[in-house]
Amino acid sequence: MTKRYYFTIRYIPAHADFELLAGRCIYQMHLFMVNNPKALNKVGVSFPNWDEFSVGQTIAFVAEDKEMLIGLSFQPYFSLMANEGIFEVFNVCEVPGNLGEVRFVRNQTIEKNFLGSKKRRIKRSMVRAELSGKEQPLPVAAEERVVDHFHRVPISSGSSGQDYILFTQKEFAGERVEANFNSYGLATNEERRGTVPDLRF
């Protein structure tokens, strides 16, 4: 298969909010993709220090296009944070061939378990009922969902300016699947199932 490349960013302050910094890095990658259509859905995000407590002190970006990754690594935000002593940005390297495959999945169904989402769905149901002129029963949620371990990565939308959460899970994959990620470099439950190497530092 085609070679892959990666670069990592390590957050230097040991007690930083790693999820918040990951969200900022992912947002910069998202902006980079929007401005570079050939990068769209081709860059995957990996968390080499992921554990049950946090996404870890390092984020990695993985792609087959080395030059594109070099361009991403030189984004002004990353350079600024490096100059401020908050980030250490490493050079682009080739992915070793002996690593397992994982995917970091944005699981939007997790959000449905939270109160704010439930309120929004009930409100939409009431508006639909009002528009149709028929009385409709309120939706009843099956509350007994079992959710595997996840982390919350806060991010802002460039278009709407709204803040929201990327509910992210790590999933082991049996084999490499070609790059196919959402605009945040993550896999999804169904459509986007690209994998990244299981980098661990």
PDB file of C-alpha atoms in Angstrom:
ATOM      1  CA  MET A   1       0.000   0.000   0.000  1.00  0.00           C
ATOM      2  CA  THR A   2       0.935   3.641  -0.363  1.00  0.00           C
ATOM      3  CA  LYS A   3       3.312   5.078   2.216  1.00  0.00           C
ATOM      4  CA  ARG A   4       1.857   7.253   4.934  1.00  0.00           C
ATOM      5  CA  TYR A   5       3.397  10.132   6.807  1.00  0.00           C
ATOM      6  CA  TYR A   6       2.662  11.832  10.100  1.00  0.00           C
ATOM      7  CA  PHE A   7       3.713  14.672  12.319  1.00  0.00           C
ATOM      8  CA  THR A   8       3.004  15.154  15.977  1.00  0.00           C
ATOM      9  CA  ILE A   9       2.352  18.074  18.272  1.00  0.00           C
ATOM     10  CA  ARG A  10       3.119  17.656  21.964  1.00  0.00           C
ATOM     11  CA  TYR A  11       1.535  19.983  24.487  1.00  0.00           C
ATOM     12  CA  ILE A  12       4.388  21.103  26.728  1.00  0.00           C
ATOM     13  CA  PRO A  13       2.505  22.143  29.916  1.00  0.00           C
ATOM     14  CA  ALA A  14       1.992  18.850  31.771  1.00  0.00           C
ATOM     15  CA  HIS A  15      -1.243  20.006  33.427  1.00  0.00           C
ATOM     16  CA  ALA A  16      -2.871  21.619  30.391  1.00  0.00           C
ATOM     17  CA  ASP A  17      -6.411  20.821  29.266  1.00  0.00           C
ATOM     18  CA  PHE A  18      -5.396  18.287  26.601  1.00  0.00           C
ATOM     19  CA  GLU A  19      -8.928  17.950  25.194  1.00  0.00           C
ATOM     20  CA  LEU A  20      -9.182  21.723  24.720  1.00  0.00           C
ATOM     21  CA  LEU A  21      -5.787  21.889  22.982  1.00  0.00           C
ATOM     22  CA  ALA A  22      -6.701  18.891  20.800  1.00  0.00           C
ATOM     23  CA  GLY A  23      -9.866  20.725  19.757  1.00  0.00           C
ATOM     24  CA  ARG A  24      -7.841  23.809  18.818  1.00  0.00           C
ATOM     25  CA  CYS A  25      -5.427  21.708  16.738  1.00  0.00           C
ATOM     26  CA  ILE A  26      -8.269  19.859  14.997  1.00  0.00           C
ATOM     27  CA  TYR A  27      -9.955  23.191  14.243  1.00  0.00           C
ATOM     28  CA  GLN A  28      -6.746  24.442  12.553  1.00  0.00           C
ATOM     29  CA  MET A  29      -6.598  21.246  10.479  1.00  0.00           C
ATOM     30  CA  HIS A  30     -10.271  21.763   9.568  1.00  0.00           C
ATOM     31  CA  LEU A  31      -9.512  25.305   8.321  1.00  0.00           C
ATOM     32  CA  PHE A  32      -6.514  23.984   6.386  1.00  0.00           C
ATOM     33  CA  MET A  33      -8.728  21.394   4.654  1.00  0.00           C
ATOM     34  CA  VAL A  34     -11.368  23.980   3.768  1.00  0.00           C
ATOM     35  CA  ASN A  35      -8.664  26.070   2.066  1.00  0.00           C
ATOM     36  CA  ASN A  36      -6.974  23.042   0.431  1.00  0.00           C
ATOM     37  CA  PRO A  37      -9.688  20.891  -1.179  1.00  0.00           C
ATOM     38  CA  LYS A  38      -7.198  18.141  -2.146  1.00  0.00           C
ATOM     39  CA  ALA A  39      -6.651  17.586   1.588  1.00  0.00           C
ATOM     40  CA  LEU A  40     -10.369  17.159   2.314  1.00  0.00           C
ATOM     41  CA  ASN A  41     -11.099  13.809   3.995  1.00  0.00           C
ATOM     42  CA  LYS A  42      -7.477  12.706   3.446  1.00  0.00           C
ATOM     43  CA  VAL A  43      -5.941  13.689   6.800  1.00  0.00           C
ATOM     44  CA  GLY A  44      -6.582  11.495   9.827  1.00  0.00           C
ATOM     45  CA  VAL A  45      -6.125  12.406  13.477  1.00  0.00           C
ATOM     46  CA  SER A  46      -4.425  10.090  15.950  1.00  0.00           C
ATOM     47  CA  PHE A  47      -3.920  10.366  19.705  1.00  0.00           C
ATOM     48  CA  PRO A  48      -0.701   8.465  20.547  1.00  0.00           C
ATOM     49  CA  ASN A  49      -1.084   8.933  24.333  1.00  0.00           C
ATOM     50  CA  TRP A  50      -4.826   8.167  24.515  1.00  0.00           C
ATOM     51  CA  ASP A  51      -5.871   6.478  27.758  1.00  0.00           C
ATOM     52  CA  GLU A  52      -8.957   6.214  29.950  1.00  0.00           C
ATOM     53  CA  PHE A  53      -8.271   9.591  31.559  1.00  0.00           C
ATOM     54  CA  SER A  54      -7.630  11.868  28.553  1.00  0.00           C
ATOM     55  CA  VAL A  55      -6.808  12.096  24.866  1.00  0.00           C
ATOM     56  CA  GLY A  56      -3.205  12.515  25.974  1.00  0.00           C
ATOM     57  CA  GLN A  57      -0.428  15.053  25.676  1.00  0.00           C
ATOM     58  CA  THR A  58       0.165  14.450  21.943  1.00  0.00           C
ATOM     59  CA  ILE A  59      -1.868  14.707  18.748  1.00  0.00           C
ATOM     60  CA  ALA A  60      -0.737  13.343  15.382  1.00  0.00           C
ATOM     61  CA  PHE A  61      -1.906  14.053  11.838  1.00  0.00           C
ATOM     62  CA  VAL A  62      -1.570  11.273   9.259  1.00  0.00           C
ATOM     63  CA  ALA A  63      -1.785  11.413   5.433  1.00  0.00           C
ATOM     64  CA  GLU A  64      -0.321   9.881   2.286  1.00  0.00           C
ATOM     65  CA  ASP A  65       0.696  13.308   0.893  1.00  0.00           C
ATOM     66  CA  LYS A  66       3.932  14.331   2.623  1.00  0.00           C
ATOM     67  CA  GLU A  67       4.060  17.848   1.149  1.00  0.00           C
ATOM     68  CA  MET A  68       0.508  18.572   2.227  1.00  0.00           C
ATOM     69  CA  LEU A  69       1.329  17.470   5.792  1.00  0.00           C
ATOM     70  CA  ILE A  70       4.390  19.730   5.814  1.00  0.00           C
ATOM     71  CA  GLY A  71       2.095  22.605   4.814  1.00  0.00           C
ATOM     72  CA  LEU A  72      -0.282  21.722   7.645  1.00  0.00           C
ATOM     73  CA  SER A  73       2.565  21.553  10.165  1.00  0.00           C
ATOM     74  CA  PHE A  74       3.538  25.144   9.317  1.00  0.00           C
ATOM     75  CA  GLN A  75       0.122  26.668  10.012  1.00  0.00           C
ATOM     76  CA  PRO A  76       0.556  30.044  11.784  1.00  0.00           C
ATOM     77  CA  TYR A  77      -1.349  28.890  14.893  1.00  0.00           C
ATOM     78  CA  PHE A  78       1.013  25.945  15.418  1.00  0.00           C
ATOM     79  CA  SER A  79       4.063  28.210  14.942  1.00  0.00           C
ATOM     80  CA  LEU A  80       2.660  30.784  17.376  1.00  0.00           C
ATOM     81  CA  MET A  81       1.980  28.156  20.045  1.00  0.00           C
ATOM     82  CA  ALA A  82       5.481  26.716  19.531  1.00  0.00           C
ATOM     83  CA  ASN A  83       7.020  30.187  19.921  1.00  0.00           C
ATOM     84  CA  GLU A  84       5.001  30.676  23.122  1.00  0.00           C
ATOM     85  CA  GLY A  85       6.422  27.435  24.541  1.00  0.00           C
ATOM     86  CA  ILE A  86       3.042  25.674  24.618  1.00  0.00           C
ATOM     87  CA  PHE A  87       3.524  23.279  21.668  1.00  0.00           C
ATOM     88  CA  GLU A  88       6.427  21.241  20.411  1.00  0.00           C
ATOM     89  CA  VAL A  89       5.834  20.607  16.688  1.00  0.00           C
ATOM     90  CA  PHE A  90       7.801  17.693  15.254  1.00  0.00           C
ATOM     91  CA  ASN A  91       8.932  17.112  11.678  1.00  0.00           C
ATOM     92  CA  VAL A  92       6.953  15.008   9.215  1.00  0.00           C
ATOM     93  CA  CYS A  93       8.107  11.349   9.309  1.00  0.00           C
ATOM     94  CA  GLU A  94       7.213   8.182   7.441  1.00  0.00           C
ATOM     95  CA  VAL A  95       4.860   5.846   9.320  1.00  0.00           C
ATOM     96  CA  PRO A  96       6.652   2.590  10.279  1.00  0.00           C
ATOM     97  CA  GLY A  97       5.223  -0.448   8.510  1.00  0.00           C
ATOM     98  CA  ASN A  98       4.797  -2.680  11.575  1.00  0.00           C
ATOM     99  CA  LEU A  99       2.045  -0.797  13.424  1.00  0.00           C
ATOM    100  CA  GLY A 100      -1.513  -1.898  14.057  1.00  0.00           C
ATOM    101  CA  GLU A 101      -4.481   0.094  12.779  1.00  0.00           C
ATOM    102  CA  VAL A 102      -7.006   2.108  14.780  1.00  0.00           C
ATOM    103  CA  ARG A 103      -9.688   4.641  14.118  1.00  0.00           C
ATOM    104  CA  PHE A 104     -10.719   7.569  16.253  1.00  0.00           C
ATOM    105  CA  VAL A 105     -14.448   7.852  15.775  1.00  0.00           C
ATOM    106  CA  ARG A 106     -16.705  10.843  16.217  1.00  0.00           C
ATOM    107  CA  ASN A 107     -19.768   9.163  17.739  1.00  0.00           C
ATOM    108  CA  GLN A 108     -22.700  11.579  17.528  1.00  0.00           C
ATOM    109  CA  THR A 109     -25.098   9.070  19.093  1.00  0.00           C
ATOM    110  CA  ILE A 110     -23.369   9.702  22.453  1.00  0.00           C
ATOM    111  CA  GLU A 111     -24.573  13.306  22.355  1.00  0.00           C
ATOM    112  CA  LYS A 112     -28.167  12.092  22.281  1.00  0.00           C
ATOM    113  CA  ASN A 113     -27.725  10.818  25.841  1.00  0.00           C
ATOM    114  CA  PHE A 114     -27.278  14.327  27.186  1.00  0.00           C
ATOM    115  CA  LEU A 115     -30.054  16.579  28.443  1.00  0.00           C
ATOM    116  CA  GLY A 116     -29.449  19.496  26.041  1.00  0.00           C
ATOM    117  CA  SER A 117     -29.836  17.217  23.028  1.00  0.00           C
ATOM    118  CA  LYS A 118     -33.015  15.666  24.443  1.00  0.00           C
ATOM    119  CA  LYS A 119     -34.543  19.096  25.005  1.00  0.00           C
ATOM    120  CA  ARG A 120     -33.728  20.133  21.408  1.00  0.00           C
ATOM    121  CA  ARG A 121     -35.359  16.967  20.012  1.00  0.00           C
ATOM    122  CA  ILE A 122     -38.512  17.477  22.099  1.00  0.00           C
ATOM    123  CA  LYS A 123     -38.719  21.106  20.981  1.00  0.00           C
ATOM    124  CA  ARG A 124     -38.377  20.099  17.299  1.00  0.00           C
ATOM    125  CA  SER A 125     -41.107  17.491  17.764  1.00  0.00           C
ATOM    126  CA  MET A 126     -43.445  20.093  19.273  1.00  0.00           C
ATOM    127  CA  VAL A 127     -42.767  22.522  16.393  1.00  0.00           C
ATOM    128  CA  ARG A 128     -43.508  19.773  13.829  1.00  0.00           C
ATOM    129  CA  ALA A 129     -46.752  18.958  15.613  1.00  0.00           C
ATOM    130  CA  GLU A 130     -47.776  22.609  15.640  1.00  0.00           C
ATOM    131  CA  LEU A 131     -46.996  23.042  11.933  1.00  0.00           C
ATOM    132  CA  SER A 132     -48.919  19.915  10.980  1.00  0.00           C
ATOM    133  CA  GLY A 133     -51.925  20.936  13.083  1.00  0.00           C
ATOM    134  CA  LYS A 134     -52.054  17.468  14.614  1.00  0.00           C
ATOM    135  CA  GLU A 135     -51.366  16.583  18.180  1.00  0.00           C
ATOM    136  CA  GLN A 136     -48.419  14.245  18.294  1.00  0.00           C
ATOM    137  CA  PRO A 137     -47.085  12.347  21.290  1.00  0.00           C
ATOM    138  CA  LEU A 138     -43.762  13.530  22.700  1.00  0.00           C
ATOM    139  CA  PRO A 139     -40.850  11.306  21.682  1.00  0.00           C
ATOM    140  CA  VAL A 140     -39.914   8.674  24.203  1.00  0.00           C
ATOM    141  CA  ALA A 141     -36.205   7.961  24.322  1.00  0.00           C
ATOM    142  CA  ALA A 142     -34.854   4.525  25.082  1.00  0.00           C
ATOM    143  CA  GLU A 143     -32.668   5.700  27.945  1.00  0.00           C
ATOM    144  CA  GLU A 144     -30.860   2.453  28.673  1.00  0.00           C
ATOM    145  CA  ARG A 145     -27.973   2.996  26.261  1.00  0.00           C
ATOM    146  CA  VAL A 146     -24.595   1.530  27.095  1.00  0.00           C
ATOM    147  CA  VAL A 147     -21.788   3.723  25.811  1.00  0.00           C
ATOM    148  CA  ASP A 148     -18.187   2.597  25.553  1.00  0.00           C
ATOM    149  CA  HIS A 149     -15.397   4.811  26.865  1.00  0.00           C
ATOM    150  CA  PHE A 150     -15.097   8.212  25.160  1.00  0.00           C
ATOM    151  CA  HIS A 151     -13.503  11.640  25.522  1.00  0.00           C
ATOM    152  CA  ARG A 152     -15.057  15.056  24.889  1.00  0.00           C
ATOM    153  CA  VAL A 153     -13.072  17.303  22.534  1.00  0.00           C
ATOM    154  CA  PRO A 154     -14.477  20.867  22.494  1.00  0.00           C
ATOM    155  CA  ILE A 155     -14.406  22.660  19.149  1.00  0.00           C
ATOM    156  CA  SER A 156     -15.895  25.739  17.482  1.00  0.00           C
ATOM    157  CA  SER A 157     -17.669  25.841  14.142  1.00  0.00           C
ATOM    158  CA  GLY A 158     -15.996  28.172  11.660  1.00  0.00           C
ATOM    159  CA  SER A 159     -19.260  28.826   9.831  1.00  0.00           C
ATOM    160  CA  SER A 160     -21.730  29.257  12.699  1.00  0.00           C
ATOM    161  CA  GLY A 161     -19.363  30.276  15.494  1.00  0.00           C
ATOM    162  CA  GLN A 162     -21.122  27.777  17.789  1.00  0.00           C
ATOM    163  CA  ASP A 163     -19.142  25.730  20.307  1.00  0.00           C
ATOM    164  CA  TYR A 164     -19.835  22.006  20.465  1.00  0.00           C
ATOM    165  CA  ILE A 165     -18.260  18.730  21.497  1.00  0.00           C
ATOM    166  CA  LEU A 166     -16.672  15.979  19.410  1.00  0.00           C
ATOM    167  CA  PHE A 167     -17.520  12.808  21.353  1.00  0.00           C
ATOM    168  CA  THR A 168     -14.537  10.662  20.381  1.00  0.00           C
ATOM    169  CA  GLN A 169     -13.847   6.957  20.827  1.00  0.00           C
ATOM    170  CA  LYS A 170     -10.879   4.761  19.976  1.00  0.00           C
ATOM    171  CA  GLU A 171     -11.576   1.602  18.011  1.00  0.00           C
ATOM    172  CA  PHE A 172      -9.098  -1.092  16.980  1.00  0.00           C
ATOM    173  CA  ALA A 173      -9.194  -2.176  13.328  1.00  0.00           C
ATOM    174  CA  GLY A 174      -8.062  -5.479  11.895  1.00  0.00           C
ATOM    175  CA  GLU A 175      -6.520  -3.941   8.793  1.00  0.00           C
ATOM    176  CA  ARG A 176      -5.692  -0.661   7.113  1.00  0.00           C
ATOM    177  CA  VAL A 177      -8.621   1.109   5.464  1.00  0.00           C
ATOM    178  CA  GLU A 178      -7.903   3.864   2.955  1.00  0.00           C
ATOM    179  CA  ALA A 179      -8.046   7.484   4.105  1.00  0.00           C
ATOM    180  CA  ASN A 180     -11.685   8.502   4.437  1.00  0.00           C
ATOM    181  CA  PHE A 181     -12.295  10.886   7.335  1.00  0.00           C
ATOM    182  CA  ASN A 182     -14.725  13.654   8.183  1.00  0.00           C
ATOM    183  CA  SER A 183     -13.579  17.276   8.048  1.00  0.00           C
ATOM    184  CA  TYR A 184     -12.202  16.921  11.592  1.00  0.00           C
ATOM    185  CA  GLY A 185      -9.905  14.023  10.668  1.00  0.00           C
ATOM    186  CA  LEU A 186     -12.057  11.471  12.481  1.00  0.00           C
ATOM    187  CA  ALA A 187     -13.883   8.358  11.366  1.00  0.00           C
ATOM    188  CA  THR A 188     -17.653   8.089  11.811  1.00  0.00           C
ATOM    189  CA  ASN A 189     -19.905   5.211  12.797  1.00  0.00           C
ATOM    190  CA  GLU A 190     -20.951   4.422   9.234  1.00  0.00           C
ATOM    191  CA  GLU A 191     -19.837   6.433   6.226  1.00  0.00           C
ATOM    192  CA  ARG A 192     -16.246   7.458   6.978  1.00  0.00           C
ATOM    193  CA  ARG A 193     -14.239   4.460   8.171  1.00  0.00           C
ATOM    194  CA  GLY A 194     -10.625   5.368   7.432  1.00  0.00           C
ATOM    195  CA  THR A 195      -7.947   4.106   9.807  1.00  0.00           C
ATOM    196  CA  VAL A 196      -4.705   5.558  11.140  1.00  0.00           C
ATOM    197  CA  PRO A 197      -1.601   3.776  12.424  1.00  0.00           C
ATOM    198  CA  ASP A 198      -1.623   2.969  16.128  1.00  0.00           C
ATOM    199  CA  LEU A 199       1.122   5.426  17.009  1.00  0.00           C
ATOM    200  CA  ARG A 200       2.200   5.247  20.658  1.00  0.00           C
ATOM    201  CA  PHE A 201       4.808   7.444  22.328  1.00  0.00           C
TER     202      PHE A 201
END
